[in-house]
mmCIF file of C-alpha atoms in Angstrom:
data_model
loop_
_atom_site.group_PDB
_atom_site.id
_atom_site.type_symbol
_atom_site.label_atom_id
_atom_site.label_comp_id
_atom_site.label_asym_id
_atom_site.label_seq_id
_atom_site.Cartn_x
_atom_site.Cartn_y
_atom_site.Cartn_z
ATOM 1 C CA MET J 224 -69.831 24.131 41.292
ATOM 2 C CA TYR J 225 -70.556 24.219 44.863
ATOM 3 C CA ASP J 226 -74.085 25.015 46.441
ATOM 4 C CA ARG J 227 -73.111 28.129 48.316
ATOM 5 C CA ILE J 228 -75.552 30.512 50.219
ATOM 6 C CA TYR J 229 -75.283 34.176 50.902
ATOM 7 C CA ASN J 230 -73.668 34.232 54.216
ATOM 8 C CA PHE J 231 -74.149 37.512 56.163
ATOM 9 C CA SER J 232 -72.396 36.382 59.330
ATOM 10 C CA ALA J 233 -70.440 39.043 61.378
ATOM 11 C CA GLY J 234 -67.626 36.570 62.009
ATOM 12 C CA PRO J 235 -66.286 33.971 61.133
ATOM 13 C CA ALA J 236 -67.677 35.466 57.815
ATOM 14 C CA THR J 237 -67.635 34.902 54.123
ATOM 15 C CA MET J 238 -64.282 34.952 52.255
ATOM 16 C CA PRO J 239 -63.612 35.718 48.573
ATOM 17 C CA GLU J 240 -64.567 32.663 46.416
ATOM 18 C CA PRO J 241 -61.349 32.924 44.309
ATOM 19 C CA VAL J 242 -59.326 32.865 47.497
ATOM 20 C CA LEU J 243 -61.152 29.629 48.753
ATOM 21 C CA GLU J 244 -60.639 27.935 45.415
ATOM 22 C CA GLU J 245 -56.926 28.811 45.413
ATOM 23 C CA ILE J 246 -56.637 27.304 48.963
ATOM 24 C CA ARG J 247 -58.664 24.254 47.785
ATOM 25 C CA ASP J 248 -56.198 23.744 44.901
ATOM 26 C CA GLU J 249 -53.164 23.820 47.316
ATOM 27 C CA MET J 250 -54.644 21.908 50.222
ATOM 28 C CA MET J 251 -53.194 18.514 49.605
ATOM 29 C CA ASN J 252 -49.774 19.880 48.082
ATOM 30 C CA TYR J 253 -48.746 23.399 48.544
ATOM 31 C CA ARG J 254 -46.555 24.416 45.586
ATOM 32 C CA GLY J 255 -44.712 21.135 45.280
ATOM 33 C CA SER J 256 -43.939 20.986 49.085
ATOM 34 C CA GLY J 257 -45.659 17.662 49.171
ATOM 35 C CA MET J 258 -47.772 18.754 52.100
ATOM 36 C CA CYS J 259 -50.651 20.939 53.226
ATOM 37 C CA VAL J 260 -49.645 24.317 54.932
ATOM 38 C CA MET J 261 -51.394 23.043 58.141
ATOM 39 C CA GLU J 262 -48.806 20.273 58.261
ATOM 40 C CA MET J 263 -45.481 22.259 57.825
ATOM 41 C CA SER J 264 -43.158 23.646 60.292
ATOM 42 C CA HIS J 265 -43.538 27.366 61.049
ATOM 43 C CA ARG J 266 -39.637 27.272 60.940
ATOM 44 C CA SER J 267 -39.344 25.869 57.361
ATOM 45 C CA LYS J 268 -38.256 27.923 54.541
ATOM 46 C CA VAL J 269 -41.561 27.357 52.831
ATOM 47 C CA PHE J 270 -43.634 28.821 55.641
ATOM 48 C CA GLN J 271 -41.297 31.595 56.317
ATOM 49 C CA GLN J 272 -41.809 32.831 52.737
ATOM 50 C CA ILE J 273 -45.551 32.557 53.174
ATOM 51 C CA ALA J 274 -45.385 34.696 56.342
ATOM 52 C CA ARG J 275 -42.990 37.080 54.859
ATOM 53 C CA GLU J 276 -45.114 37.664 51.707
ATOM 54 C CA ALA J 277 -48.250 38.161 53.861
ATOM 55 C CA GLN J 278 -46.483 40.865 55.790
ATOM 56 C CA GLU J 279 -45.069 42.652 52.557
ATOM 57 C CA ASP J 280 -48.491 42.354 50.893
ATOM 58 C CA LEU J 281 -50.235 43.961 53.773
ATOM 59 C CA ARG J 282 -47.653 46.750 54.094
ATOM 60 C CA GLU J 283 -48.016 47.716 50.482
ATOM 61 C CA LEU J 284 -51.805 47.324 50.537
ATOM 62 C CA MET J 285 -52.087 49.768 53.448
ATOM 63 C CA GLY J 286 -49.201 51.905 52.848
ATOM 64 C CA ILE J 287 -47.679 50.988 56.234
ATOM 65 C CA PRO J 288 -44.594 53.020 57.015
ATOM 66 C CA ASP J 289 -41.318 51.537 57.824
ATOM 67 C CA ASN J 290 -41.414 52.597 61.405
ATOM 68 C CA TYR J 291 -44.500 50.280 62.194
ATOM 69 C CA LYS J 292 -44.209 46.654 62.954
ATOM 70 C CA ILE J 293 -46.807 44.152 61.648
ATOM 71 C CA LEU J 294 -47.638 41.458 64.288
ATOM 72 C CA PHE J 295 -49.578 38.162 63.909
ATOM 73 C CA ILE J 296 -50.804 37.379 67.383
ATOM 74 C CA GLN J 297 -53.071 34.602 68.604
ATOM 75 C CA GLY J 298 -55.852 35.236 71.159
ATOM 76 C CA GLY J 299 -58.140 37.196 68.912
ATOM 77 C CA ALA J 300 -59.040 40.953 69.402
ATOM 78 C CA THR J 301 -60.262 40.410 72.852
ATOM 79 C CA LEU J 302 -56.915 39.662 74.319
ATOM 80 C CA GLN J 303 -56.002 43.148 72.938
ATOM 81 C CA PHE J 304 -58.367 44.654 75.586
ATOM 82 C CA SER J 305 -55.580 43.557 78.096
ATOM 83 C CA MET J 306 -52.404 43.733 75.941
ATOM 84 C CA ILE J 307 -52.884 47.405 75.023
ATOM 85 C CA PRO J 308 -52.975 48.856 78.579
ATOM 86 C CA MET J 309 -50.491 46.253 79.744
ATOM 87 C CA ASN J 310 -47.928 47.765 77.124
ATOM 88 C CA LEU J 311 -48.961 51.110 76.468
ATOM 89 C CA LEU J 312 -49.649 52.565 79.988
ATOM 90 C CA LYS J 313 -46.660 54.442 81.059
ATOM 91 C CA ALA J 314 -48.031 57.456 82.893
ATOM 92 C CA GLY J 315 -50.808 55.048 83.889
ATOM 93 C CA ALA J 316 -53.581 56.874 82.216
ATOM 94 C CA ALA J 317 -55.729 56.396 79.135
ATOM 95 C CA ASP J 318 -59.053 57.825 77.661
ATOM 96 C CA TYR J 319 -61.728 55.665 76.072
ATOM 97 C CA ILE J 320 -64.536 56.671 73.694
ATOM 98 C CA VAL J 321 -67.280 53.972 74.135
ATOM 99 C CA THR J 322 -69.567 53.650 71.044
ATOM 100 C CA GLY J 323 -70.883 50.092 71.379
ATOM 101 C CA SER J 324 -70.423 46.747 72.907
ATOM 102 C CA TRP J 325 -66.800 46.054 71.843
ATOM 103 C CA SER J 326 -65.441 49.450 73.075
ATOM 104 C CA LYS J 327 -67.402 49.120 76.258
ATOM 105 C CA LYS J 328 -65.783 45.732 76.896
ATOM 106 C CA ALA J 329 -62.368 47.095 76.228
ATOM 107 C CA TYR J 330 -62.931 50.016 78.510
ATOM 108 C CA LYS J 331 -63.877 47.758 81.359
ATOM 109 C CA GLU J 332 -61.003 45.490 80.937
ATOM 110 C CA ALA J 333 -58.616 48.365 80.929
ATOM 111 C CA LYS J 334 -59.718 49.671 84.111
ATOM 112 C CA LYS J 335 -58.035 46.866 85.724
ATOM 113 C CA PHE J 336 -54.508 48.344 84.790
ATOM 114 C CA GLY J 337 -54.689 52.105 85.536
ATOM 115 C CA ASP J 338 -56.591 55.428 85.513
ATOM 116 C CA ILE J 339 -58.732 54.816 82.711
ATOM 117 C CA ARG J 340 -61.413 57.535 81.913
ATOM 118 C CA LEU J 341 -64.464 57.453 80.011
ATOM 119 C CA LEU J 342 -63.950 60.371 77.524
ATOM 120 C CA ALA J 343 -67.172 60.165 75.635
ATOM 121 C CA SER J 344 -69.948 57.621 75.127
ATOM 122 C CA SER J 345 -73.101 57.126 72.844
ATOM 123 C CA GLU J 346 -74.835 54.600 75.334
ATOM 124 C CA ASP J 347 -77.484 57.338 76.119
ATOM 125 C CA ARG J 348 -79.182 56.512 72.790
ATOM 126 C CA ASN J 349 -78.575 52.743 72.605
ATOM 127 C CA PHE J 350 -75.185 53.370 70.739
ATOM 128 C CA SER J 351 -77.068 54.530 67.594
ATOM 129 C CA TYR J 352 -74.643 57.342 66.779
ATOM 130 C CA ILE J 353 -70.930 58.455 67.229
ATOM 131 C CA PRO J 354 -70.432 61.454 69.615
ATOM 132 C CA ASP J 355 -68.682 64.596 68.610
ATOM 133 C CA CYS J 356 -65.129 64.019 69.149
ATOM 134 C CA SER J 357 -63.724 67.253 67.603
ATOM 135 C CA ASP J 358 -62.961 68.967 70.855
ATOM 136 C CA LEU J 359 -63.105 66.499 73.725
ATOM 137 C CA PRO J 360 -61.494 67.191 77.188
ATOM 138 C CA VAL J 361 -58.557 64.748 76.310
ATOM 139 C CA ASN J 362 -56.458 64.085 79.490
ATOM 140 C CA PRO J 363 -52.807 65.672 78.617
ATOM 141 C CA GLU J 364 -51.275 63.010 80.503
ATOM 142 C CA ALA J 365 -53.063 60.174 78.793
ATOM 143 C CA ASP J 366 -50.808 57.441 77.230
ATOM 144 C CA TYR J 367 -53.438 56.851 74.490
ATOM 145 C CA VAL J 368 -56.964 57.427 73.500
ATOM 146 C CA TYR J 369 -58.957 54.258 72.441
ATOM 147 C CA ILE J 370 -61.749 53.917 69.943
ATOM 148 C CA CYS J 371 -63.377 50.877 68.248
ATOM 149 C CA GLU J 372 -63.556 52.316 64.771
ATOM 150 C CA ASN J 373 -66.468 50.133 63.536
ATOM 151 C CA GLU J 374 -68.819 48.596 66.168
ATOM 152 C CA THR J 375 -69.825 45.251 64.628
ATOM 153 C CA ILE J 376 -72.867 44.735 67.041
ATOM 154 C CA HIS J 377 -74.558 48.031 66.705
ATOM 155 C CA GLY J 378 -73.356 49.000 63.286
ATOM 156 C CA THR J 379 -71.793 52.376 63.650
ATOM 157 C CA THR J 380 -68.619 53.733 62.354
ATOM 158 C CA PHE J 381 -66.403 56.864 62.845
ATOM 159 C CA GLN J 382 -66.775 59.082 59.862
ATOM 160 C CA GLN J 383 -63.635 61.038 60.974
ATOM 161 C CA LEU J 384 -61.062 60.228 63.648
ATOM 162 C CA PRO J 385 -61.297 61.928 67.064
ATOM 163 C CA ASN J 386 -59.035 64.846 67.780
ATOM 164 C CA THR J 387 -56.798 63.244 70.274
ATOM 165 C CA LYS J 388 -54.797 66.643 70.973
ATOM 166 C CA GLY J 389 -51.533 64.973 70.421
ATOM 167 C CA ARG J 390 -52.144 61.745 72.304
ATOM 168 C CA VAL J 391 -51.592 58.288 70.720
ATOM 169 C CA LEU J 392 -54.556 57.033 68.837
ATOM 170 C CA VAL J 393 -55.423 53.207 69.300
ATOM 171 C CA SER J 394 -58.025 51.872 67.195
ATOM 172 C CA ASP J 395 -59.844 48.454 66.983
ATOM 173 C CA GLN J 396 -60.530 48.115 63.259
ATOM 174 C CA SER J 397 -61.707 44.447 63.390
ATOM 175 C CA SER J 398 -64.961 44.639 61.370
ATOM 176 C CA MET J 399 -63.696 47.386 58.921
ATOM 177 C CA PHE J 400 -60.178 46.240 58.424
ATOM 178 C CA LEU J 401 -59.103 46.595 54.723
ATOM 179 C CA SER J 402 -62.430 47.850 53.790
ATOM 180 C CA GLN J 403 -61.165 51.346 52.845
ATOM 181 C CA PRO J 404 -57.994 53.351 52.558
ATOM 182 C CA CYS J 405 -56.200 54.010 55.877
ATOM 183 C CA ASN J 406 -53.563 56.498 56.772
ATOM 184 C CA VAL J 407 -51.552 54.545 59.306
ATOM 185 C CA SER J 408 -49.523 57.385 60.269
ATOM 186 C CA ASP J 409 -52.713 58.723 62.154
ATOM 187 C CA TYR J 410 -52.637 55.861 64.588
ATOM 188 C CA GLY J 411 -50.056 54.535 67.141
ATOM 189 C CA LEU J 412 -51.730 51.149 67.091
ATOM 190 C CA ILE J 413 -54.245 49.519 64.854
ATOM 191 C CA TYR J 414 -55.588 45.913 65.717
ATOM 192 C CA ALA J 415 -58.081 43.739 63.857
ATOM 193 C CA GLY J 416 -59.460 40.354 64.630
ATOM 194 C CA VAL J 417 -59.060 38.796 61.132
ATOM 195 C CA GLN J 418 -62.258 36.617 61.221
ATOM 196 C CA LYS J 419 -64.605 39.247 60.196
ATOM 197 C CA ASN J 420 -63.250 40.736 57.054
ATOM 198 C CA VAL J 421 -59.923 39.006 56.188
ATOM 199 C CA GLY J 422 -59.614 35.315 56.947
ATOM 200 C CA PRO J 423 -60.488 32.471 59.438
ATOM 201 C CA ALA J 424 -60.695 32.816 63.211
ATOM 202 C CA GLY J 425 -57.738 32.533 65.534
ATOM 203 C CA MET J 426 -55.562 35.517 65.013
ATOM 204 C CA VAL J 427 -55.294 39.232 65.299
ATOM 205 C CA VAL J 428 -53.232 41.594 63.259
ATOM 206 C CA VAL J 429 -51.466 44.364 65.263
ATOM 207 C CA ILE J 430 -49.905 47.426 63.437
ATOM 208 C CA LEU J 431 -47.712 49.165 65.902
ATOM 209 C CA ARG J 432 -45.467 52.208 65.820
ATOM 210 C CA GLU J 433 -42.085 51.120 66.885
ATOM 211 C CA ASP J 434 -41.564 53.859 69.530
ATOM 212 C CA LEU J 435 -44.404 52.252 71.486
ATOM 213 C CA ILE J 436 -42.578 49.073 71.907
ATOM 214 C CA ARG J 437 -41.011 48.998 75.337
ATOM 215 C CA ASP J 438 -38.189 47.307 77.057
ATOM 216 C CA ASP J 439 -39.127 48.613 80.631
ATOM 217 C CA LEU J 440 -42.104 46.841 81.257
ATOM 218 C CA ASP J 441 -42.666 44.840 84.661
ATOM 219 C CA ASP J 442 -40.819 41.564 84.598
ATOM 220 C CA LYS J 443 -44.028 40.036 85.914
ATOM 221 C CA LEU J 444 -45.817 40.677 82.529
ATOM 222 C CA PRO J 445 -46.212 37.368 80.839
ATOM 223 C CA VAL J 446 -43.686 37.019 77.983
ATOM 224 C CA TYR J 447 -46.479 36.267 75.351
ATOM 225 C CA LEU J 448 -48.361 39.453 76.442
ATOM 226 C CA ASN J 449 -45.324 41.727 75.711
ATOM 227 C CA TYR J 450 -45.396 43.319 72.115
ATOM 228 C CA LYS J 451 -41.632 43.323 72.101
ATOM 229 C CA THR J 452 -41.612 39.601 72.319
ATOM 230 C CA HIS J 453 -43.608 39.415 68.995
ATOM 231 C CA ALA J 454 -41.789 42.204 67.361
ATOM 232 C CA ASP J 455 -38.317 40.786 68.117
ATOM 233 C CA SER J 456 -39.205 37.453 66.996
ATOM 234 C CA ASP J 457 -41.138 38.541 63.888
ATOM 235 C CA SER J 458 -44.349 36.851 65.131
ATOM 236 C CA MET J 459 -42.370 33.493 65.550
ATOM 237 C CA TYR J 460 -41.704 33.446 69.274
ATOM 238 C CA ASN J 461 -43.930 30.220 69.540
ATOM 239 C CA THR J 462 -45.729 28.213 66.837
ATOM 240 C CA PRO J 463 -48.087 30.976 65.372
ATOM 241 C CA ASN J 464 -51.540 30.331 63.608
ATOM 242 C CA CYS J 465 -49.919 29.278 60.427
ATOM 243 C CA TRP J 466 -53.020 28.324 58.530
ATOM 244 C CA CYS J 467 -54.614 31.810 59.334
ATOM 245 C CA ILE J 468 -51.421 33.628 58.173
ATOM 246 C CA TYR J 469 -51.451 31.639 54.943
ATOM 247 C CA CYS J 470 -55.134 32.315 54.320
ATOM 248 C CA CYS J 471 -54.895 36.016 55.260
ATOM 249 C CA GLY J 472 -51.795 36.334 53.008
ATOM 250 C CA LYS J 473 -54.085 35.028 50.141
ATOM 251 C CA VAL J 474 -56.781 37.606 50.942
ATOM 252 C CA PHE J 475 -53.967 40.436 51.000
ATOM 253 C CA ARG J 476 -52.720 39.388 47.616
ATOM 254 C CA TYR J 477 -56.425 39.245 46.323
ATOM 255 C CA LEU J 478 -57.140 42.753 47.284
ATOM 256 C CA LYS J 479 -54.073 43.958 45.780
ATOM 257 C CA ASN J 480 -54.913 42.359 42.536
ATOM 258 C CA THR J 481 -58.527 43.666 42.448
ATOM 259 C CA GLY J 482 -57.755 47.469 42.618
ATOM 260 C CA GLY J 483 -56.505 47.968 46.303
ATOM 261 C CA LEU J 484 -58.397 49.605 49.185
ATOM 262 C CA GLU J 485 -59.740 52.720 47.269
ATOM 263 C CA ALA J 486 -61.484 50.268 44.693
ATOM 264 C CA MET J 487 -62.717 48.045 47.610
ATOM 265 C CA HIS J 488 -64.224 51.163 49.334
ATOM 266 C CA ARG J 489 -66.062 52.271 46.121
ATOM 267 C CA ARG J 490 -67.412 48.689 45.772
ATOM 268 C CA ASN J 491 -68.571 48.673 49.490
ATOM 269 C CA GLN J 492 -70.330 52.008 49.132
ATOM 270 C CA GLU J 493 -72.201 50.771 46.094
ATOM 271 C CA LYS J 494 -73.007 47.502 47.774
ATOM 272 C CA ALA J 495 -74.396 49.053 50.993
ATOM 273 C CA LYS J 496 -76.530 51.669 49.184
ATOM 274 C CA PRO J 497 -79.391 49.437 47.956
ATOM 275 C CA LEU J 498 -79.917 47.917 51.481
ATOM 276 C CA TYR J 499 -79.858 51.376 53.300
ATOM 277 C CA ASP J 500 -82.080 52.856 50.487
ATOM 278 C CA PHE J 501 -84.584 49.953 51.080
ATOM 279 C CA LEU J 502 -84.510 50.470 54.888
ATOM 280 C CA ASP J 503 -85.129 54.223 54.585
ATOM 281 C CA GLN J 504 -88.337 53.809 52.591
ATOM 282 C CA SER J 505 -89.581 50.559 54.329
ATOM 283 C CA LYS J 506 -92.790 50.457 56.411
ATOM 284 C CA LEU J 507 -91.790 47.192 58.201
ATOM 285 C CA PHE J 508 -88.097 47.328 58.843
ATOM 286 C CA ARG J 509 -86.337 50.299 60.438
ATOM 287 C CA GLY J 510 -82.538 50.889 60.498
ATOM 288 C CA ASN J 511 -81.008 51.157 64.040
ATOM 289 C CA VAL J 512 -78.352 53.758 63.321
ATOM 290 C CA GLU J 513 -78.475 57.464 62.532
ATOM 291 C CA PRO J 514 -77.624 57.798 58.890
ATOM 292 C CA GLN J 515 -74.663 59.728 59.241
ATOM 293 C CA PHE J 516 -72.860 57.140 61.262
ATOM 294 C CA ARG J 517 -74.017 54.028 59.416
ATOM 295 C CA SER J 518 -71.551 51.312 58.973
ATOM 296 C CA LEU J 519 -70.660 49.937 55.335
ATOM 297 C CA MET J 520 -69.824 46.596 57.099
ATOM 298 C CA ASN J 521 -72.714 45.815 59.548
ATOM 299 C CA VAL J 522 -76.216 46.936 58.713
ATOM 300 C CA THR J 523 -78.398 46.646 61.755
ATOM 301 C CA PHE J 524 -82.206 46.863 61.550
ATOM 302 C CA ALA J 525 -85.338 45.513 63.142
ATOM 303 C CA THR J 526 -89.095 45.225 62.700
ATOM 304 C CA GLY J 527 -90.047 46.268 66.345
ATOM 305 C CA SER J 528 -91.319 42.774 67.150
ATOM 306 C CA LYS J 529 -89.015 39.946 68.328
ATOM 307 C CA GLU J 530 -91.484 37.452 66.853
ATOM 308 C CA LEU J 531 -91.495 39.126 63.406
ATOM 309 C CA ASP J 532 -87.566 39.496 63.627
ATOM 310 C CA ALA J 533 -87.367 35.660 64.197
ATOM 311 C CA GLU J 534 -89.689 34.822 61.420
ATOM 312 C CA THR J 535 -87.621 37.107 59.074
ATOM 313 C CA VAL J 536 -84.489 35.170 59.981
ATOM 314 C CA ALA J 537 -86.135 31.722 59.410
ATOM 315 C CA ALA J 538 -87.540 32.703 56.152
ATOM 316 C CA ALA J 539 -84.361 34.258 55.056
ATOM 317 C CA LYS J 540 -82.387 31.163 56.046
ATOM 318 C CA ALA J 541 -84.915 28.951 53.899
ATOM 319 C CA ALA J 542 -84.450 31.438 51.014
ATOM 320 C CA GLY J 543 -80.591 30.968 51.108
ATOM 321 C CA PHE J 544 -79.721 34.058 53.229
ATOM 322 C CA ASP J 545 -78.014 32.815 56.394
ATOM 323 C CA ASN J 546 -76.894 34.499 59.592
ATOM 324 C CA LEU J 547 -79.166 37.673 59.519
ATOM 325 C CA ASN J 548 -80.017 37.499 63.271
ATOM 326 C CA GLY J 549 -78.657 40.303 65.218
ATOM 327 C CA HIS J 550 -76.098 39.722 68.047
ATOM 328 C CA LYS J 551 -77.629 37.860 70.931
ATOM 329 C CA SER J 552 -77.001 40.901 73.282
ATOM 330 C CA VAL J 553 -79.176 43.405 71.259
ATOM 331 C CA GLY J 554 -81.486 41.128 69.076
ATOM 332 C CA GLY J 555 -83.066 42.434 65.908
ATOM 333 C CA LEU J 556 -81.449 41.749 62.524
ATOM 334 C CA ARG J 557 -77.950 42.458 60.969
ATOM 335 C CA ALA J 558 -76.498 41.846 57.602
ATOM 336 C CA SER J 559 -72.609 41.898 57.649
ATOM 337 C CA ILE J 560 -71.646 42.754 54.095
ATOM 338 C CA TYR J 561 -67.930 42.536 54.308
ATOM 339 C CA ASN J 562 -65.564 42.835 51.325
ATOM 340 C CA ALA J 563 -66.175 39.386 50.185
ATOM 341 C CA MET J 564 -70.105 39.631 50.033
ATOM 342 C CA PRO J 565 -70.926 40.483 46.349
ATOM 343 C CA LYS J 566 -73.335 43.205 45.343
ATOM 344 C CA ALA J 567 -75.434 40.688 44.005
ATOM 345 C CA GLY J 568 -75.903 39.099 47.348
ATOM 346 C CA VAL J 569 -77.281 42.460 48.751
ATOM 347 C CA GLU J 570 -79.473 43.025 45.965
ATOM 348 C CA ALA J 571 -80.979 39.568 46.241
ATOM 349 C CA LEU J 572 -81.379 40.251 50.008
ATOM 350 C CA VAL J 573 -83.256 43.346 49.302
ATOM 351 C CA ALA J 574 -85.510 41.658 46.910
ATOM 352 C CA PHE J 575 -86.160 38.948 49.544
ATOM 353 C CA LEU J 576 -86.926 41.835 52.142
ATOM 354 C CA GLU J 577 -89.357 43.617 49.815
ATOM 355 C CA LYS J 578 -91.358 40.304 49.213
ATOM 356 C CA PHE J 579 -91.337 39.504 52.834
ATOM 357 C CA GLU J 580 -92.723 43.072 53.567
ATOM 358 C CA ALA J 581 -95.390 42.801 50.967
ATOM 359 C CA GLU J 582 -96.522 39.482 52.481
ATOM 360 C CA HIS J 583 -96.661 40.818 55.936
ATOM 361 C CA ARG J 584 -97.771 44.401 55.539
#
């Protein structure tokens, strides 16, 4: 057995141990190929099968309709802040709902490309809630409405999708991807940086409705930043992140074999409950998010003292709980409890926090 800690990192993050063990066993010789996946050509029949199976398993796992393309693109989620307006702006306007650091960054980037309007924001209360999106004044000329469905840094999540009044919905699902069922038809585009809840860093999955893929874009648009380039080449326009596709494919198959997204959602709800229950009764730690908007993936909290927060992080690491520090931009504490974090890890963390509080009351 390996001496592993409980890793609460927000990304790159913990992966399912059965997946890691399977990758380990195939490291030197993938299924009789005589080589590691990291060494093989992306044009080889062996890797083409790996990529095809990854796509097929993801399509089945999410119930992705046939009129949506699955794209594996390098550059991570941040590149999508630019690619989305570059590709989707036709009338030249879009509405953004800003609920945390990542949607705010996406909004600022998109403003370089067109008439980008701030439709709603929760910055007035330090992004501790999701604004009412049931009847917003959506621009009838907007090419799309943009959300970050789960804000990794602040720990908020949409409990219901905004009413876009017929406009295309674009969602950054990076830190909640595959954590619960998703009706893909509600969206025009979903994207997710995979290093948070699926695999190693270095790639984004884009799920894009085919009618949004355009062939009338400006010729000056760099070819790699055109979704059509990736759709037409089945994500093989250039050498893709082969290792990441391989590892993500393992996770897709693992999720299928362990009950799918409905089962995963139940496990995530059961896993988050003891931590939130503890925070609700704690006299030392307080949750940062209004209860009805709490994320099941990223639990943010604090003591109210930077020094005591730092002491908590140091003591937790010594006890085998790593990466509990909040994002550098906001401080405090954060436990990212993605799909691969076992319930036992959360229960052990709660026991540690209870003991720490008793010693510092």
